[in-house]
Coordinates of C-alpha atoms and ligand atoms in Angstrom, one line a residue:
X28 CA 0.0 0.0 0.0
X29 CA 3.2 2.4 0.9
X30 CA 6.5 2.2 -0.9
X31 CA 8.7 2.0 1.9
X32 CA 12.4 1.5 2.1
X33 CA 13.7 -1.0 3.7
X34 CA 16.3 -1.1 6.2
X35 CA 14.6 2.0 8.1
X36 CA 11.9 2.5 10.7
X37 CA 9.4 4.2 10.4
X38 CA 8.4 6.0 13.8
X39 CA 5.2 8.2 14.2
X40 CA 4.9 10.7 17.1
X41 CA 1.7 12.6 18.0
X42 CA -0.2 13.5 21.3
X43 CA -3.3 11.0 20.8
X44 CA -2.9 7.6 21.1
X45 CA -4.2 5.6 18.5
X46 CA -5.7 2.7 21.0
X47 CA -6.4 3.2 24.9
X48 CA -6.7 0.8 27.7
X49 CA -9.5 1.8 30.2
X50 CA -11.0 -0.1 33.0
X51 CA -14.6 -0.8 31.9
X52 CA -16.6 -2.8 35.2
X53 CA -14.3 -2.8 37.8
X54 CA -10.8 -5.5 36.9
X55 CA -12.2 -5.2 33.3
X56 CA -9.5 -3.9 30.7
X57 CA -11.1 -2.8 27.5
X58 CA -9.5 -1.3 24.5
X59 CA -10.7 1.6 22.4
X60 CA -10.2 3.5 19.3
X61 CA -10.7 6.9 19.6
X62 CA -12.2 8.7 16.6
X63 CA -10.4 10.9 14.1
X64 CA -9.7 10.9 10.5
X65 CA -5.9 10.6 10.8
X66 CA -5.8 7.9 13.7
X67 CA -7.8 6.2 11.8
X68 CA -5.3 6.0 8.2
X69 CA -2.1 6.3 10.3
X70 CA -2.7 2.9 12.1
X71 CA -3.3 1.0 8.6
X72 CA -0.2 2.4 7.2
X73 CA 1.7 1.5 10.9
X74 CA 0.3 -2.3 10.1
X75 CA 1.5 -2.7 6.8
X76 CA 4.8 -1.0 7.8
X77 CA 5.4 -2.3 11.1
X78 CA 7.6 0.5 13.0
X79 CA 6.5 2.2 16.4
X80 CA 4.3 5.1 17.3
X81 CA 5.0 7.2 20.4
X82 CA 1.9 9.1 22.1
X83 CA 0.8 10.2 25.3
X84 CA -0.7 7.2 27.3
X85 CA -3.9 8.8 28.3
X86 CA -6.1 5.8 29.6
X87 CA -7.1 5.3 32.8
X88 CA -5.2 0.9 32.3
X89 CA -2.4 2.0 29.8
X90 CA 0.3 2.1 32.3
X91 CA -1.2 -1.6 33.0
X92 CA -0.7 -2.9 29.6
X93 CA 3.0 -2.2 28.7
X94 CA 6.0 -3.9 28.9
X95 CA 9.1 -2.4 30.9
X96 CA 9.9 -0.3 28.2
X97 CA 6.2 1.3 28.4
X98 CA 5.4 -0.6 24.6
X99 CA 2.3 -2.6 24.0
X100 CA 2.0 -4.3 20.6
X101 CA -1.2 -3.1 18.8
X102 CA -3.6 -4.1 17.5
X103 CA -4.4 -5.9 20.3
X104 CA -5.6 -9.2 19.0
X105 CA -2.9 -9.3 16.1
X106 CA 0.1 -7.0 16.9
X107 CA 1.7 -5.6 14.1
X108 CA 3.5 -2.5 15.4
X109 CA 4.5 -1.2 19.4
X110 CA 2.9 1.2 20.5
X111 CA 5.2 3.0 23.0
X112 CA 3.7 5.2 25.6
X113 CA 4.7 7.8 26.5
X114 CA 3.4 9.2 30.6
X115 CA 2.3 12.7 31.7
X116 CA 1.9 14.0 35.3
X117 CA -1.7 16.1 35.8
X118 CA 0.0 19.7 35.9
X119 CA 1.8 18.3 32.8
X120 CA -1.9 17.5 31.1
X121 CA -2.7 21.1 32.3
X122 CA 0.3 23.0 31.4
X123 CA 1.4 21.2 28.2
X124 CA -2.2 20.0 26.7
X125 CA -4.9 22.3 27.6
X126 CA -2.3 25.5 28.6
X127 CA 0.0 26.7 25.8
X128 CA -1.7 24.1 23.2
X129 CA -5.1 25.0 23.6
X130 CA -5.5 28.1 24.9
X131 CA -1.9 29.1 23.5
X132 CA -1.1 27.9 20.2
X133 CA -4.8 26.4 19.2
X134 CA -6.6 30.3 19.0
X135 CA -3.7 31.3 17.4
X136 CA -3.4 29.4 14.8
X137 CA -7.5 30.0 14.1
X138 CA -6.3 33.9 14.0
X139 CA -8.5 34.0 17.0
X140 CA -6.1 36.4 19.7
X141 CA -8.8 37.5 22.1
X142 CA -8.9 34.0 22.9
X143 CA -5.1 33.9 23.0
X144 CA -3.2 33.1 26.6
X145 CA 0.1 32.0 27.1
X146 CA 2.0 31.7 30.3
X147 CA 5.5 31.2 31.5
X148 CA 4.7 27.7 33.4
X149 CA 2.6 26.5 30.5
X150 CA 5.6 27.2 27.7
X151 CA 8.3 25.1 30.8
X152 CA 5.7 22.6 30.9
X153 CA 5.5 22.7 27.0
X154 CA 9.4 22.2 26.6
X155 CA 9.7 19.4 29.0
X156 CA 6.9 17.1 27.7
X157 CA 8.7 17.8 24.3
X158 CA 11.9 17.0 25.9
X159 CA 10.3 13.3 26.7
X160 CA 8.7 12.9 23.4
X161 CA 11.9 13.8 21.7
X162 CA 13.9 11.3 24.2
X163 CA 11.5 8.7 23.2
X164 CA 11.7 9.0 19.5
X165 CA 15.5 9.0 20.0
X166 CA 15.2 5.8 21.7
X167 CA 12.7 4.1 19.6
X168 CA 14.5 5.2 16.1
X169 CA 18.1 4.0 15.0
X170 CA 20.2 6.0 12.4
X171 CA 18.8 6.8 9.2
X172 CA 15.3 5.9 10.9
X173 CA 12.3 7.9 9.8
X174 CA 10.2 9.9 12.6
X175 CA 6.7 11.5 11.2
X176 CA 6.1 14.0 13.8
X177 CA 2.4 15.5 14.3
X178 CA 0.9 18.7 15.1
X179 CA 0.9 22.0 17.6
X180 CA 1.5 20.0 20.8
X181 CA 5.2 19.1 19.4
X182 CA 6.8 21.5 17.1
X183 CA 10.0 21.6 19.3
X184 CA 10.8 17.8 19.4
X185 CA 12.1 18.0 15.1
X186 CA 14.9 20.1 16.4
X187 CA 15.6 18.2 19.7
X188 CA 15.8 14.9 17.8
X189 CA 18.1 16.1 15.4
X190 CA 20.0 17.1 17.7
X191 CA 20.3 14.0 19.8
X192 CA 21.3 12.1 16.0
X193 CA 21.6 13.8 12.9
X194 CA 21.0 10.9 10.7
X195 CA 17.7 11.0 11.1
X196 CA 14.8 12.0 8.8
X197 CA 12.3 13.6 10.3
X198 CA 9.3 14.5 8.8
X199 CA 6.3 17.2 10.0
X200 CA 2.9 17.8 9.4
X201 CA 1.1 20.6 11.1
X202 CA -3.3 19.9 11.3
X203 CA -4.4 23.4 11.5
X204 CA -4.2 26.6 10.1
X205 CA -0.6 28.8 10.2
X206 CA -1.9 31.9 10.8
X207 CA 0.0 35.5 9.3
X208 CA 3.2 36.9 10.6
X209 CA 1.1 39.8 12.5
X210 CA -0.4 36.8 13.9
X211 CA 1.9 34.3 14.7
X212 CA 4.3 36.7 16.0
X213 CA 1.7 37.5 19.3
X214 CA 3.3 34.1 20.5
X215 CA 6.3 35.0 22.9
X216 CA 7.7 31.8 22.1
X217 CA 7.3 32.3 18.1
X218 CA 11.3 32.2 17.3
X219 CA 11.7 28.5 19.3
X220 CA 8.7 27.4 18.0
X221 CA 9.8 27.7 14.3
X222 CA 13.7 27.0 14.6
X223 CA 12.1 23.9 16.5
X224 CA 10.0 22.8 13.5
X225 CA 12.8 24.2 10.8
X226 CA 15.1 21.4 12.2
X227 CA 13.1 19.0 10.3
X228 CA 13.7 17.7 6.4
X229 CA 9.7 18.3 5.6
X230 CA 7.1 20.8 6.9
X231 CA 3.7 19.7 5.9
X232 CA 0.3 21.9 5.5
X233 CA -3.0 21.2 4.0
X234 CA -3.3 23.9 1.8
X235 CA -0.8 26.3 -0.2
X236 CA -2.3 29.3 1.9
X237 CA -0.8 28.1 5.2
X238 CA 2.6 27.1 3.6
X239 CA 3.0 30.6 2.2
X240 CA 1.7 32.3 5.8
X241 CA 4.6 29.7 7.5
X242 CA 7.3 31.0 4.9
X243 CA 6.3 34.6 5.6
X244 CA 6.8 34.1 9.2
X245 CA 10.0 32.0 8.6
X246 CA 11.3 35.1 6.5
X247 CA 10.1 37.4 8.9
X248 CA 11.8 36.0 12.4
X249 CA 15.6 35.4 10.7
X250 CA 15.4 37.0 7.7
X251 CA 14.6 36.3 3.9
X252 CA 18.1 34.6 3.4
X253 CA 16.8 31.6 5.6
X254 CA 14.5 31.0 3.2
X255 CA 17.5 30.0 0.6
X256 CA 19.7 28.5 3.0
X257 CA 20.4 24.8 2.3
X258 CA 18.8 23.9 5.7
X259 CA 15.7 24.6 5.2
X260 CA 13.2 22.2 5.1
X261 CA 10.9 21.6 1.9
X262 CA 7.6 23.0 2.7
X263 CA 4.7 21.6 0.8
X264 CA 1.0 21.3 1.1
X265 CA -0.7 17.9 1.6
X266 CA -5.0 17.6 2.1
X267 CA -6.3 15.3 4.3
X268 CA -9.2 13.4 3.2
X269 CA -11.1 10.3 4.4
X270 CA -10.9 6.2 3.6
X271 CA -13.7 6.9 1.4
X272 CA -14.2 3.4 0.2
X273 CA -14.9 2.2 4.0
X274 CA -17.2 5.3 4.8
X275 CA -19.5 4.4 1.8
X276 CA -19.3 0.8 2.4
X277 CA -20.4 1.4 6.2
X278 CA -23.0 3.8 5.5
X279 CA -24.5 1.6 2.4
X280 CA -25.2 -0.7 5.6
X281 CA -28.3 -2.0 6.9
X282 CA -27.5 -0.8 10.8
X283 CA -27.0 2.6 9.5
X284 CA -30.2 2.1 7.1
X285 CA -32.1 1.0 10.8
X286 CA -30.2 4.4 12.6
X287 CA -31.9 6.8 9.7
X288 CA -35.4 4.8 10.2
X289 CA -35.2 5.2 14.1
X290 CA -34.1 8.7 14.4
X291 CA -36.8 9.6 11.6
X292 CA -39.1 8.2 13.7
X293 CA -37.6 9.3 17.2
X294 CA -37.9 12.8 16.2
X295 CA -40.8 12.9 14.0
X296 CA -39.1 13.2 10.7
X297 CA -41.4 11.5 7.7
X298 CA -41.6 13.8 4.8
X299 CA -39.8 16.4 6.1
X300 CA -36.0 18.0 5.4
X301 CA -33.1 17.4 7.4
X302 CA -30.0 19.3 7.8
X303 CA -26.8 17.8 9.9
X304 CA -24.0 19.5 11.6
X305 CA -21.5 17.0 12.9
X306 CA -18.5 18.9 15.3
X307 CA -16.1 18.8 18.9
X308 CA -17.6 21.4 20.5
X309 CA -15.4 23.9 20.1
X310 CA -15.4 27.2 18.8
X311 CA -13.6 27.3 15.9
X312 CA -16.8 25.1 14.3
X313 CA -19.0 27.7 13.9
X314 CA -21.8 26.4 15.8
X315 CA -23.4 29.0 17.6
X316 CA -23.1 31.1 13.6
X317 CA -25.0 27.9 12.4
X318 CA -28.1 28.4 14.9
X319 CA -28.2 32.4 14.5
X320 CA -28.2 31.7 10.5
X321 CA -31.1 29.3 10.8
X322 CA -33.2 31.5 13.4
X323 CA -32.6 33.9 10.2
X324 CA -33.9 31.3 8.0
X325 CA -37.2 30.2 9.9
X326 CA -37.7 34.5 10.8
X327 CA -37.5 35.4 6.9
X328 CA -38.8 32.2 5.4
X329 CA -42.2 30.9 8.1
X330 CA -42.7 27.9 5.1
X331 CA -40.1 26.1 6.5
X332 CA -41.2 26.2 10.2
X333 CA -42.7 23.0 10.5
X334 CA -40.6 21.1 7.3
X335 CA -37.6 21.0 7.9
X336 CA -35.2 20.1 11.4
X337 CA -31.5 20.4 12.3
X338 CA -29.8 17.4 13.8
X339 CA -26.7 18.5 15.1
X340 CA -24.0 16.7 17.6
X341 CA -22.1 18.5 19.4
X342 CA -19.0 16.4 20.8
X343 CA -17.5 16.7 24.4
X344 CA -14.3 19.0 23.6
X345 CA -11.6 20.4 26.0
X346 CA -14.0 20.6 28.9
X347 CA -11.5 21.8 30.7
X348 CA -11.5 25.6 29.3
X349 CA -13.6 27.8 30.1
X350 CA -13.6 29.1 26.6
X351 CA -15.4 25.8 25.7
X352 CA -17.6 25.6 28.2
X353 CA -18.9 29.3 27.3
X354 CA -19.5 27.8 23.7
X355 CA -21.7 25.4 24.7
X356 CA -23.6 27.0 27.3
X357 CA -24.4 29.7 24.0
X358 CA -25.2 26.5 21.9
X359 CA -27.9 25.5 24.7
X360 CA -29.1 29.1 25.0
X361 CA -29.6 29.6 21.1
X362 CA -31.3 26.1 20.7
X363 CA -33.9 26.5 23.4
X364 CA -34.4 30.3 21.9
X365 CA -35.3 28.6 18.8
X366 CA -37.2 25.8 20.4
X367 CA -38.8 28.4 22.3
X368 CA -39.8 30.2 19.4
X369 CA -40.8 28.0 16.9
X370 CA -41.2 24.3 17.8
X371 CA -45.1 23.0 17.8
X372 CA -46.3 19.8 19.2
X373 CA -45.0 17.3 17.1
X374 CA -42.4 19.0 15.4
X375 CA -38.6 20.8 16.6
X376 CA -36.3 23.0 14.4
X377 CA -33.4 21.7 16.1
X378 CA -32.0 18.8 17.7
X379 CA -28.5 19.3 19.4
X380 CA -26.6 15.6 21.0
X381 CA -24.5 17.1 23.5
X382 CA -22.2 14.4 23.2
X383 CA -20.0 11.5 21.6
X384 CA -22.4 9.3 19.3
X385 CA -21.0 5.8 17.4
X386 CA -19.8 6.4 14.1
X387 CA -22.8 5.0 12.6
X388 CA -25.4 7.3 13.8
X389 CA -23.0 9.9 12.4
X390 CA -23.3 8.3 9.3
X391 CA -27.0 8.4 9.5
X392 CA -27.2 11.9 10.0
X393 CA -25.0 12.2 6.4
X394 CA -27.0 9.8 4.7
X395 CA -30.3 11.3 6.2
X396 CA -29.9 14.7 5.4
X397 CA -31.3 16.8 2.5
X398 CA -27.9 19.1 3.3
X399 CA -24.6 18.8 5.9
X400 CA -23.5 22.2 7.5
X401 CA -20.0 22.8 7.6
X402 CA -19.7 26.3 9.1
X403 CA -16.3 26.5 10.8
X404 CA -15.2 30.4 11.2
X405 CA -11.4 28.9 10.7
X406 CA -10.3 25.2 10.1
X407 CA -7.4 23.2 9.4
X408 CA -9.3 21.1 6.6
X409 CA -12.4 19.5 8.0
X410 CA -13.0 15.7 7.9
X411 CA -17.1 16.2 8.2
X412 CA -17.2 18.0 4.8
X413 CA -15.7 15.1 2.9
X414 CA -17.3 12.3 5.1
X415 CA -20.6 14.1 4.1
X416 CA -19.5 13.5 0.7
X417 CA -18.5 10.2 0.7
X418 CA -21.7 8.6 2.7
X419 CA -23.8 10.2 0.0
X420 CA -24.9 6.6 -1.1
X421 CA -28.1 7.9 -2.4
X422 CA -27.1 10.7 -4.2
X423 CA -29.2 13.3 -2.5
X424 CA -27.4 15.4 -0.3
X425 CA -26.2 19.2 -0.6
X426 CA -23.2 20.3 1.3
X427 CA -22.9 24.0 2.8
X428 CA -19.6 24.5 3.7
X429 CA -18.2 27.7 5.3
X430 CA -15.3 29.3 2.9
X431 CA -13.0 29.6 5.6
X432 CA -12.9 25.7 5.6
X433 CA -9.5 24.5 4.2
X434 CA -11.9 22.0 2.6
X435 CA -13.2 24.8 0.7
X436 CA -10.5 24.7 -1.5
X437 CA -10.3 21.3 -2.9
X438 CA -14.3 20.9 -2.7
X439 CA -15.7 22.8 -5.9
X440 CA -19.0 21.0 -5.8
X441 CA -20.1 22.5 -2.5
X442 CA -22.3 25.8 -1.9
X443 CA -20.0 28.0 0.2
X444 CA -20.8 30.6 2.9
X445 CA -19.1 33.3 4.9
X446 CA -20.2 32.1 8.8
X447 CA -19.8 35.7 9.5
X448 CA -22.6 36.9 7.4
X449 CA -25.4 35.1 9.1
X450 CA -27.9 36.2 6.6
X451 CA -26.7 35.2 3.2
X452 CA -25.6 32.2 5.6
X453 CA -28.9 31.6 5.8
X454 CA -29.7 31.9 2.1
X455 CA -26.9 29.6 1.7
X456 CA -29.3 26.8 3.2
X457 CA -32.4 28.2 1.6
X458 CA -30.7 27.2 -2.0
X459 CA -29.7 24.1 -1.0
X460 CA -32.7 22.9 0.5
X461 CA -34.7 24.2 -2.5
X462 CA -32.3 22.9 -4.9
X463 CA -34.1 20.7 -7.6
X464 CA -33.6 17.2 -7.1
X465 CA -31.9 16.3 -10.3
X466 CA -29.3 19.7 -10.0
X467 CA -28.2 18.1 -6.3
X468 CA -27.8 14.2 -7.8
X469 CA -25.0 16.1 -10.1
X470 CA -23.3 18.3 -7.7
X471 CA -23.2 15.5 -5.2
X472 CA -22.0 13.0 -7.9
X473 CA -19.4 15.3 -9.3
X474 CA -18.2 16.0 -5.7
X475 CA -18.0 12.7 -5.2
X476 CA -15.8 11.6 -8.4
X477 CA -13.3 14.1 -7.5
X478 CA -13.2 12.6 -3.4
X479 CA -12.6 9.7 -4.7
X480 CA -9.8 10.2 -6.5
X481 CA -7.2 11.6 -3.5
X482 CA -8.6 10.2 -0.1
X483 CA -6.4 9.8 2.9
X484 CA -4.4 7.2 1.7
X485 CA -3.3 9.3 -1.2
X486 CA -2.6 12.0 1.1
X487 CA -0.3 9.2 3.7
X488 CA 1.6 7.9 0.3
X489 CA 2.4 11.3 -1.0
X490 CA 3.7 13.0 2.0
X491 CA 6.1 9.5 2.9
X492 CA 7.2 9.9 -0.6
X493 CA 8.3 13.1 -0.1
X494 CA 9.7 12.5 3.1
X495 CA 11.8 9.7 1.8
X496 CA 12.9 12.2 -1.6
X497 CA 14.2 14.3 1.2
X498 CA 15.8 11.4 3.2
X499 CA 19.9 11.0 3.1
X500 CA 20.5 7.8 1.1
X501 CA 20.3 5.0 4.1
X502 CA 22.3 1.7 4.0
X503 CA 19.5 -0.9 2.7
X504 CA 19.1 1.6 -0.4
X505 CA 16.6 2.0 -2.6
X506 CA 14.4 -1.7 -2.1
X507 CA 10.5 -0.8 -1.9
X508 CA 8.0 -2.7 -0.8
X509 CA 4.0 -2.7 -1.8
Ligands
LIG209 C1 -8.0 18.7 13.1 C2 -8.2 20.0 12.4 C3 -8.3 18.7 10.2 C4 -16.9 14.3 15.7 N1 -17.8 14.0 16.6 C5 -17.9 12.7 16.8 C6 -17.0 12.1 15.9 N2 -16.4 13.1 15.2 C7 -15.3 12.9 14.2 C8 -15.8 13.3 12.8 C9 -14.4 13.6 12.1 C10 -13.6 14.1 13.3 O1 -14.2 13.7 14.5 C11 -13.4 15.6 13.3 O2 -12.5 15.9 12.2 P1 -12.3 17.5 11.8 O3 -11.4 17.4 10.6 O4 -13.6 18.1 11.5 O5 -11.8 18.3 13.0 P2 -10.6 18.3 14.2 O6 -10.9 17.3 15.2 O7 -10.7 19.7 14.6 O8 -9.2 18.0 13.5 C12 -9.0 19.8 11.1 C13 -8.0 17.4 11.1 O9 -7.3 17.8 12.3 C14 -7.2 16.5 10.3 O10 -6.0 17.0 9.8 O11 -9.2 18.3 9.2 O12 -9.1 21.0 10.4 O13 -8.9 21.0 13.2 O14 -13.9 12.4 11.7 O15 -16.6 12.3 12.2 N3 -16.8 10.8 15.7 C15 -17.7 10.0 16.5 N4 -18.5 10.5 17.4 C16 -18.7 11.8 17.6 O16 -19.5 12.2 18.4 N5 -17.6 8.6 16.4

């Protein structure tokens, strides 16, 4: 599935593990996936590879299930790679994870600076858990080895690894958006943060946008000659997508064809039209936007009081921060506003799940729906939008999708919004849900050609590639395997 070279390791660090040991009744060890897109296509790649990934061992049993050198072979029933864990003490969680990633470096990158705090303790905090990632990836790789390294939470450990051996290749790829120099430069830390990230062979980025914002700030913080030194790193753009082949096999399924006929049921929805919103809850997702834009749309447009229902879930996000629990509370005030307003005896206009639902009934709510909501006000990519797409089995769904989705620009066959503009927002749904039936079949059958053609495991081949065109030649040379 990935050309690989032999005679090197591949090692893949990021802050989520990709499986988690809890204790489920009492002695009881279970073992769960979490959701996510990349989880999700790294761990296939990892089992046809072999190699180790390093994460944070977050479960309540993972210290339980290691070995003495904190590895646990995964997946659990047939082990194919270790995963090796790596441990973090509570102020750790709070300094490191929720401090200077998420409220720190997570508002930032969204261009979001009232939201922005950093503190002293949180950036020590930051350094040290980097320090122990970096150790571990030193310990886990040999020379020559290849270490994929993922996301905000650990953009110094490229240049602490090098450091530790220079043989290495390591490899980078940032989920979010990079925000503009006038931006970027608000973090006090900005200067490490880059020469941390620098230190590696490739930067990755969804979209050309984010790539030209990161070369701006490079060129900004140690001049426009480090942009043509020999050092640094090639930066190139790589969009995510989904295993589009498994989400329209799962939602062609007959549980997921039960899920649509129970919720249509559950909350009264024969004959009427259904719009799904699918999101953490968390406020670069637009959510709050979504419910102002559809008050707008049931205000302006009475005909579809009655016809037509959000179902939106809303998944348990960050808790922690205040900032997150203020974006829910305003989610619960808008939706009883608008339950208040305009719901009637037997019907709602919206329907929010305050928290994690199985895959399948998120399927459902694509394959149910007469149009997805995508409204994020800034976003990395955005998995939903092409999940949407690809559990369109039936052919019938519209997307809305917010322009300030990175989605946007790979997704032509989409109607796109500004979130900020809640009326035209508004009209936004109006079209689609008053689209003729034959004009949504094409744009949801075009949109879906194109998905199909680069999903995630395009996007896991291409950036390895490039990682191993950057690579110093390794002993074991240039052998591939399929
Ligand atoms: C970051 C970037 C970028 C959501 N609720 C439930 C659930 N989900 C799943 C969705 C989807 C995933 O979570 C969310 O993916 P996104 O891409 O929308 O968002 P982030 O978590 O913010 O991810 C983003 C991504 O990294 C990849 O690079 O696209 O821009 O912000 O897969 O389906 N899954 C289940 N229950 C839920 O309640 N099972």
């Amino acid at each position: 599935m990935v050309a690989w070279k032999r005679g090197r390791n591949l090692i893949i660090v990021t802050n989520r593990e990709p499986y988690v040991h809890t204790y489920a009744d009492g002695d009881e060890i279970s073992c769960s996936i979490p959701t996510g897109g990349v989880t999700a296509a790294l761990d296939p790649v990892m089992q046809d590879v072999g190699g180790t990934w390093i994460a944070w061992g977050s479960g309540g049993a993972d210290a339980d299930k290691v070995d003495s050198g904190d590895r646990v072979g995964v997946p659990p029933l047939r082990p194919k790679y270790l995963l090796r864990r790596v441990w973090l003490k509570k102020s750790e969680v709070r300094n490191y994870y929720y401090g200077y990633s998420n409220e720190g470096l997570w508002p930032l990158a969204h261009s979001l600076l009232s939201k922005v705090r950093f503190e002293k303790k949180q950036w020590n905090a930051y350094q040290s858990v980097n320090r122990r990632f970096a150790a571990a990836a030193a310990g886990e790789s040999a020379d020559n080895d290849v270490v994929w390294v993922h996301d905000y939470h650990l953009t110094l450990v490229p240049g602490m690894l090098k450091k530790q051996n220079p043989s290495l290749t390591v490899a980078f790829f940032w989920h979010i958006p990079w925000p503009q120099f006038d931006v970027f430069r608000v973090c006090p830390q900005h200067k490490q943060i880059l020469a941390g990230m620098l230190a590696a062979g490739l930067i990755g980025f969804h979209i050309p946008r984010y790539c030209r914002n990161f070369l701006e700030c490079v060129g900004r913080t140690f001049g426009e000659e480090a942009l043509r030194s020999p050092t640094m790193p090639r930066v190139e753009s790589f969009p995510v997508s989904v295993d589009f082949d498994e989400i329209e096999t799962r939602a062609s399924g007959a549980d997921v064809a039960a899920k649509i006929a129970g919720l249509r049921d559950r909350y009264n929805l024969h004959g009427r039209l259904v719009a799904c919103g699918v999101d953490r809850m968390d406020y670069t997702k637009g959510v709050p936007e979504r419910l102002e834009a559809l008050e707008i749309l049931f205000d302006r447009y009475p005909r579809f009081r009655g016809r037509f229902t959000l179902l939106q879930v809303c998944s348990p996000s960050r808790t922690e921060l205040s900032e997150y629990r203020s974006v829910k509370k305003r989610v619960r005030e808008l939706t009883d506003r608008m339950v208040g307003r305009f719901a009637t005896e037997d019907w709602t206009p919206v329907v929010v799940f305050h928290r994690k639902v199985p895959f399948e009934t998120i399927l459902a709510l694509y394959r149910m729906a007469d149009v997805g909501i995508v409204s994020p006000i800034a976003d990395g990519m955005n998995l939903v939008a092409k999940e949407f797409i690809a559990a369109q089995v039936d052919e019938r769904g519209v997307l809305a999708l917010s322009q300030f989705a990175g989605a946007a620009g790979s997704i032509e066959n989409a109607l796109k919004f500004n979130p900020f503009e809640r009326d035209s927002f508004a009209e936004c749904v109006r079209t689609a849900l008053e689209m003729p039936k034959r004009d949504k079949k094409a744009m949801i059958r075009r949109a879906r050609r194109e998905l199909k053609k680069y999903t995630v495991f395009h996007w896991v081949r291409e950036f390895l590639d490039a990682t191993l065109e950057v690579a110093s030649p390794a002993a074991g040379g240039a052998n591939t395997t399929h």
